[in-house]
CSV table of C-alpha atoms in Angstrom, one decimal:
chain,number,residue,atom,x,y,z
L,20,MET,CA,56.8,115.2,121.2
L,21,THR,CA,58.9,116.3,118.2
L,22,ARG,CA,62.6,116.5,119.0
L,23,SER,CA,64.0,120.0,118.8
L,24,SER,CA,66.5,118.8,116.2
L,25,THR,CA,63.7,117.5,114.1
L,26,ALA,CA,61.7,120.7,114.4
L,27,LEU,CA,64.7,122.7,113.3
L,28,ARG,CA,65.4,120.4,110.3
L,29,GLN,CA,61.8,120.8,109.3
L,30,LEU,CA,62.2,124.6,109.4
L,31,LEU,CA,65.2,124.2,107.1
L,32,LYS,CA,63.1,122.4,104.6
L,33,ARG,CA,60.3,125.0,104.5
L,34,PRO,CA,60.4,128.1,102.2
L,35,GLY,CA,61.6,131.3,103.7
L,36,ILE,CA,64.3,132.6,106.0
L,37,ILE,CA,64.7,131.5,109.6
L,38,HIS,CA,65.2,134.5,112.0
L,39,ILE,CA,67.4,133.3,114.9
L,40,PRO,CA,68.1,135.8,117.7
L,41,ILE,CA,71.0,135.0,120.0
L,42,ALA,CA,70.1,134.4,123.7
L,43,TYR,CA,72.8,134.1,126.3
L,44,ASP,CA,70.8,132.7,129.3
L,45,ALA,CA,67.5,131.1,130.2
L,46,LEU,CA,65.6,134.4,130.6
L,47,THR,CA,66.6,135.9,127.3
L,48,ALA,CA,65.8,132.5,125.6
L,49,ARG,CA,62.3,132.3,127.1
L,50,ILE,CA,61.6,135.9,126.2
L,51,ALA,CA,62.6,135.2,122.6
L,52,GLU,CA,60.2,132.2,122.6
L,53,ARG,CA,57.3,134.2,124.1
L,54,VAL,CA,57.6,136.9,121.5
L,55,GLY,CA,57.3,134.3,118.8
L,56,PHE,CA,60.7,133.3,117.5
L,57,GLN,CA,60.9,129.7,116.3
L,58,CYS,CA,64.5,129.1,117.1
L,59,ILE,CA,67.3,130.6,119.2
L,60,ASN,CA,71.1,130.6,119.1
L,61,LEU,CA,73.5,130.6,122.0
L,62,GLY,CA,76.2,132.9,120.8
L,63,ALA,CA,79.7,132.6,122.1
L,64,TYR,CA,80.4,136.3,122.2
L,65,SER,CA,77.3,137.0,124.3
L,66,LEU,CA,77.9,134.0,126.6
L,67,GLY,CA,81.4,135.0,127.2
L,68,ALA,CA,80.4,138.6,127.9
L,69,SER,CA,77.7,137.4,130.4
L,70,LEU,CA,80.5,135.4,132.2
L,71,CYS,CA,83.0,138.3,132.0
L,72,VAL,CA,85.4,136.4,129.8
L,73,PRO,CA,86.3,136.9,126.2
L,74,GLU,CA,84.7,134.3,123.9
L,75,PRO,CA,87.9,132.5,123.0
L,76,LEU,CA,88.4,131.6,126.7
L,77,LEU,CA,85.2,129.7,127.0
L,78,CYS,CA,85.4,126.0,127.6
L,79,LEU,CA,83.0,123.2,126.6
L,80,GLU,CA,81.6,123.0,130.1
L,81,ASP,CA,80.7,126.7,130.0
L,82,ALA,CA,78.7,126.2,126.8
L,83,VAL,CA,77.1,122.9,127.8
L,84,GLY,CA,76.0,124.4,131.2
L,85,ALA,CA,74.4,127.4,129.6
L,86,ALA,CA,72.8,125.2,126.9
L,87,SER,CA,71.3,122.9,129.5
L,88,ARG,CA,69.7,125.8,131.4
L,89,ILE,CA,68.3,127.2,128.2
L,90,THR,CA,66.8,123.9,126.9
L,91,ALA,CA,65.2,123.4,130.3
L,92,ALA,CA,63.5,126.8,129.9
L,93,VAL,CA,62.2,126.7,126.3
L,94,THR,CA,60.6,124.3,123.8
L,95,ILE,CA,62.0,125.9,120.6
L,96,PRO,CA,65.2,124.6,119.1
L,97,LEU,CA,68.5,125.8,120.3
L,98,LEU,CA,71.6,126.1,118.0
L,99,ILE,CA,75.0,126.4,119.6
L,100,ASP,CA,78.0,128.5,118.5
L,101,ALA,CA,80.6,125.9,119.4
L,102,GLY,CA,83.6,127.9,118.3
L,103,ALA,CA,86.4,125.7,116.9
L,104,GLY,CA,84.7,122.7,118.4
L,105,TYR,CA,86.8,122.7,121.6
L,106,GLY,CA,89.7,120.8,120.0
L,107,GLU,CA,90.7,118.3,117.4
L,108,PRO,CA,88.4,115.6,115.8
L,109,ALA,CA,88.6,113.4,118.9
L,110,HIS,CA,87.4,116.4,121.0
L,111,ILE,CA,84.7,117.1,118.5
L,112,VAL,CA,83.2,113.7,119.1
L,113,ARG,CA,82.7,114.6,122.8
L,114,THR,CA,81.5,118.1,121.9
L,115,VAL,CA,78.7,116.6,119.8
L,116,ARG,CA,77.7,114.1,122.4
L,117,GLU,CA,77.6,116.6,125.2
L,118,PHE,CA,75.4,119.0,123.3
L,119,GLU,CA,73.1,116.2,122.2
L,120,ARG,CA,72.7,115.2,125.9
L,121,ALA,CA,71.9,118.8,126.7
L,122,GLY,CA,69.0,118.8,124.4
L,123,VAL,CA,70.6,121.1,121.7
L,124,ALA,CA,69.2,121.0,118.2
L,125,GLY,CA,72.6,121.5,116.4
L,126,ILE,CA,76.0,123.2,116.5
L,127,ARG,CA,78.2,125.3,114.3
L,128,ILE,CA,82.0,124.9,114.2
L,129,GLU,CA,84.5,127.2,112.6
L,130,ASP,CA,87.8,127.2,110.7
L,131,GLN,CA,89.8,129.0,113.3
L,132,VAL,CA,92.7,127.7,115.3
L,133,PHE,CA,92.1,126.0,118.7
L,134,PRO,CA,92.7,127.4,121.3
L,135,LYS,CA,91.0,130.4,119.6
L,136,ARG,CA,92.8,133.7,120.1
L,137,VAL,CA,91.3,136.8,121.5
L,138,HIS,CA,92.8,138.9,118.6
L,139,TYR,CA,90.0,137.4,116.6
L,140,HIS,CA,87.9,140.3,118.0
L,141,LYS,CA,90.3,142.7,116.4
L,142,GLY,CA,89.7,141.1,113.0
L,143,ILE,CA,93.0,139.3,113.1
L,144,GLU,CA,92.0,135.8,112.0
L,145,HIS,CA,94.1,132.6,112.6
L,146,LEU,CA,92.6,130.1,110.2
L,147,VAL,CA,93.3,126.5,109.8
L,148,PRO,CA,93.5,124.9,106.4
L,149,PRO,CA,90.0,123.9,105.2
L,150,GLU,CA,90.9,120.2,105.3
L,151,VAL,CA,91.2,120.5,109.1
L,152,LEU,CA,87.6,121.7,109.5
L,153,CYS,CA,86.4,119.1,106.9
L,154,ASP,CA,87.9,116.4,109.1
L,155,LYS,CA,86.2,117.9,112.2
L,156,LEU,CA,82.9,118.0,110.3
L,157,ARG,CA,83.2,114.4,109.2
L,158,TYR,CA,83.8,113.2,112.7
L,159,ALA,CA,81.0,115.4,114.1
L,160,LEU,CA,78.6,113.7,111.7
L,161,LYS,CA,79.8,110.3,112.8
L,162,ALA,CA,79.5,111.2,116.5
L,163,ARG,CA,75.8,112.2,116.5
L,164,THR,CA,73.3,109.6,117.6
L,165,ASP,CA,70.3,111.7,116.5
L,166,PRO,CA,70.3,111.9,112.7
L,167,ASP,CA,68.4,115.2,112.8
L,168,PHE,CA,71.0,116.9,115.0
L,169,LEU,CA,72.4,119.7,112.8
L,170,ILE,CA,76.1,120.1,112.1
L,171,GLY,CA,77.0,123.5,110.6
L,172,ALA,CA,80.2,125.2,109.6
L,173,ARG,CA,81.5,128.8,109.6
L,174,THR,CA,84.3,130.4,107.8
L,175,ASP,CA,86.0,133.7,108.5
L,176,ALA,CA,88.1,133.5,105.4
L,177,MET,CA,86.6,136.4,103.5
L,178,LEU,CA,88.2,139.0,105.8
L,179,THR,CA,91.7,137.5,105.7
L,180,TYR,CA,91.9,135.8,102.4
L,181,GLY,CA,89.2,137.4,100.3
L,182,PHE,CA,85.7,136.7,99.1
L,183,ALA,CA,86.7,133.9,96.6
L,184,GLU,CA,88.5,131.9,99.3
L,185,GLY,CA,85.5,132.2,101.7
L,186,ILE,CA,83.2,130.9,98.9
L,187,ARG,CA,85.6,128.0,98.2
L,188,ARG,CA,85.8,127.0,101.9
L,189,ALA,CA,82.0,127.3,102.4
L,190,ASN,CA,81.4,124.9,99.5
L,191,LEU,CA,84.1,122.5,100.8
L,192,TYR,CA,82.4,122.4,104.2
L,193,LEU,CA,79.1,121.7,102.6
L,194,GLU,CA,80.6,118.9,100.5
L,195,ALA,CA,82.1,117.5,103.8
L,196,GLY,CA,78.5,117.2,105.1
L,197,ALA,CA,77.7,120.4,106.8
L,198,ASP,CA,74.0,121.1,107.0
L,199,PHE,CA,74.6,124.9,106.6
L,200,VAL,CA,77.4,127.3,106.5
L,201,ALA,CA,77.9,130.8,108.0
L,202,VAL,CA,80.0,133.4,106.1
L,203,PHE,CA,81.1,137.0,106.8
L,204,PRO,CA,80.9,139.1,103.7
L,205,ASN,CA,83.0,142.3,103.9
L,206,ASN,CA,80.5,144.6,102.2
L,207,LEU,CA,77.1,144.8,100.6
L,208,GLU,CA,78.2,143.6,97.2
L,209,GLU,CA,79.8,140.5,98.7
L,210,ALA,CA,76.7,139.9,100.9
L,211,ARG,CA,74.5,139.9,97.7
L,212,LYS,CA,76.8,137.5,95.8
L,213,ALA,CA,77.5,134.9,98.6
L,214,PRO,CA,74.2,132.9,98.6
L,215,ARG,CA,74.3,132.7,94.8
L,216,GLU,CA,77.8,131.1,94.8
L,217,ILE,CA,77.4,128.8,97.8
L,218,ASN,CA,75.8,125.4,97.2
L,219,GLY,CA,73.6,125.0,100.3
L,220,HIS,CA,72.0,126.8,103.2
L,221,VAL,CA,73.8,130.0,104.1
L,222,THR,CA,73.6,131.9,107.4
L,223,TYR,CA,74.1,135.7,107.7
L,224,ILE,CA,75.2,137.1,111.0
L,225,ASN,CA,74.1,140.7,111.9
L,226,SER,CA,76.5,141.9,114.5
L,227,GLU,CA,75.4,145.2,115.9
L,228,GLY,CA,78.4,147.4,116.9
L,229,ASN,CA,80.9,145.4,114.9
L,230,ARG,CA,84.1,147.4,114.3
L,231,LEU,CA,84.9,145.8,110.9
L,232,GLY,CA,82.4,147.6,108.8
L,233,ARG,CA,80.3,144.5,108.0
L,234,PRO,CA,76.8,145.6,106.9
L,235,ILE,CA,73.8,145.2,109.2
L,236,LEU,CA,71.0,144.1,106.8
L,237,PRO,CA,67.2,143.9,107.3
L,238,LEU,CA,65.6,140.4,107.3
L,239,SER,CA,63.6,141.0,104.2
L,240,ASP,CA,66.8,142.0,102.2
L,241,LEU,CA,68.6,138.9,103.5
L,242,GLU,CA,65.7,136.7,102.4
L,243,SER,CA,65.6,138.2,98.9
L,244,MET,CA,69.3,137.7,98.6
L,245,GLY,CA,68.9,134.0,99.3
L,246,TYR,CA,70.0,133.5,102.9
L,247,LYS,CA,68.3,130.7,104.7
L,248,MET,CA,69.1,131.8,108.3
L,249,ALA,CA,69.8,135.1,109.9
L,250,ASN,CA,71.4,135.5,113.3
L,251,ASP,CA,71.1,138.7,115.4
L,252,ALA,CA,74.4,138.2,117.2
L,253,ILE,CA,74.9,140.5,120.1
L,254,SER,CA,72.0,142.9,120.4
L,255,ALA,CA,70.6,141.4,123.6
L,256,ILE,CA,73.8,141.6,125.5
L,257,ASN,CA,74.5,145.1,124.2
L,258,VAL,CA,71.1,146.4,125.3
L,259,ALA,CA,71.4,144.6,128.7
L,260,ALA,CA,74.8,146.0,129.4
L,261,LYS,CA,73.9,149.6,128.4
L,262,SER,CA,70.6,149.5,130.3
L,263,VAL,CA,72.1,148.2,133.5
L,264,LYS,CA,75.1,150.6,133.4
L,265,ASP,CA,72.7,153.6,132.9
L,266,LEU,CA,70.6,152.4,135.8
L,267,PHE,CA,73.6,151.9,138.1
L,268,GLU,CA,75.1,155.3,137.2
L,269,THR,CA,71.7,157.0,138.1
L,270,LEU,CA,71.5,155.0,141.3
L,271,LYS,CA,75.1,155.9,142.3
L,272,ARG,CA,74.6,159.6,141.5
L,273,THR,CA,71.2,160.1,143.0
L,274,GLY,CA,70.5,157.2,145.4
L,275,ARG,CA,67.4,156.4,143.5
L,276,THR,CA,66.8,154.4,140.3
L,277,GLY,CA,64.7,157.1,138.7
L,278,MET,CA,62.3,154.4,137.4
L,279,ASP,CA,58.7,155.3,136.8
L,280,GLN,CA,56.8,152.8,139.1
L,281,ALA,CA,53.8,152.9,136.8
L,282,THR,CA,56.0,151.6,134.0
L,283,PHE,CA,58.0,149.0,136.0
L,284,ILE,CA,55.2,147.4,138.0
L,285,PRO,CA,53.9,145.7,134.7
L,286,VAL,CA,57.5,145.0,133.7
L,287,ARG,CA,58.0,143.1,137.0
L,288,LYS,CA,54.8,141.3,136.4
L,289,GLU,CA,55.9,140.3,132.9
L,290,ILE,CA,59.1,138.8,134.3
L,291,GLU,CA,57.1,136.8,136.8
L,292,ASP,CA,54.8,135.6,134.0
L,293,THR,CA,57.9,134.7,132.0
L,294,ILE,CA,59.4,132.6,134.8
L,295,GLY,CA,56.1,130.9,135.6
L,296,LEU,CA,55.6,132.3,139.1
L,297,ASP,CA,51.8,131.8,139.1
L,298,GLU,CA,52.2,128.1,138.6
L,299,TYR,CA,54.3,127.9,141.8
L,300,TYR,CA,51.8,130.0,143.6
L,301,ARG,CA,49.1,127.5,142.6
L,302,ILE,CA,51.1,124.5,143.8
L,303,GLU,CA,51.7,126.1,147.2
L,304,GLU,CA,48.0,127.2,147.5
L,305,GLU,CA,47.0,123.5,146.9
L,306,THR,CA,49.5,122.3,149.5
L,307,VAL,CA,51.5,124.2,152.1
L,308,GLU,CA,49.4,127.4,151.9
L,309,ASN,CA,46.0,125.9,152.1
L,310,GLY,CA,45.7,126.2,155.9
L,311,ARG,CA,46.5,122.6,156.8
L,312,GLU,CA,48.8,121.9,159.7
L,313,ARG,CA,52.2,120.6,158.6
């Protein structure tokens, strides 16, 4: 069987953009796989929201636990948003090894301070000098035991220090050995220019509902601009939160869900198909439910 890291590295070598939705648990990951995505990303914002904590308060164990549940549920590669790597270079070594053991295909680390600050969500960045992340990247590369395990970088410098500094940092991280780099252009013009000025694979992150005015761009446009990967950052958690809130408000107000049973019977069946319920029916029918005395 091909390792997930090898499968993802092979995708990087092929022509065309890789569309990577963000899943925050095993169910969303398996749904993404069933609809045909070739790769998924465990996003820190979505994971934090699902645990009712802001992303910067996540610890390594939170992410490794979620990653392990996801890799147990799917066969497609999983990328991890590893924040600032959960520490200094010595900590990065453990971070890489823990995610490798969890069956992850690769990680992405960023040039923010650790511990990461929650004001990041307001657009107030606290960036380390680029040399700091270069050191982390070099030690991450040394720590991996699987040569196909991807080590990516991310810079938030374009918002705080301008487009040129973001480009400079992105290229420094690629020179340090990063397999890809994620950037955050401030506007459409910067989004078009970034892939032409970065010397390697570039990831664009569509963040629905972002408050900073960053453009949300169609996959076809991102591919024509030269991006290699596109993440859909928080759509799944946004939709889940809104749908459940709407449901609970109706239930509280009326005492009923208001659901059309003709619609939701097949939805429930689809969930059961997704989690493999029929397989467990079959096992019980062959053993404890076959009429034999136990």
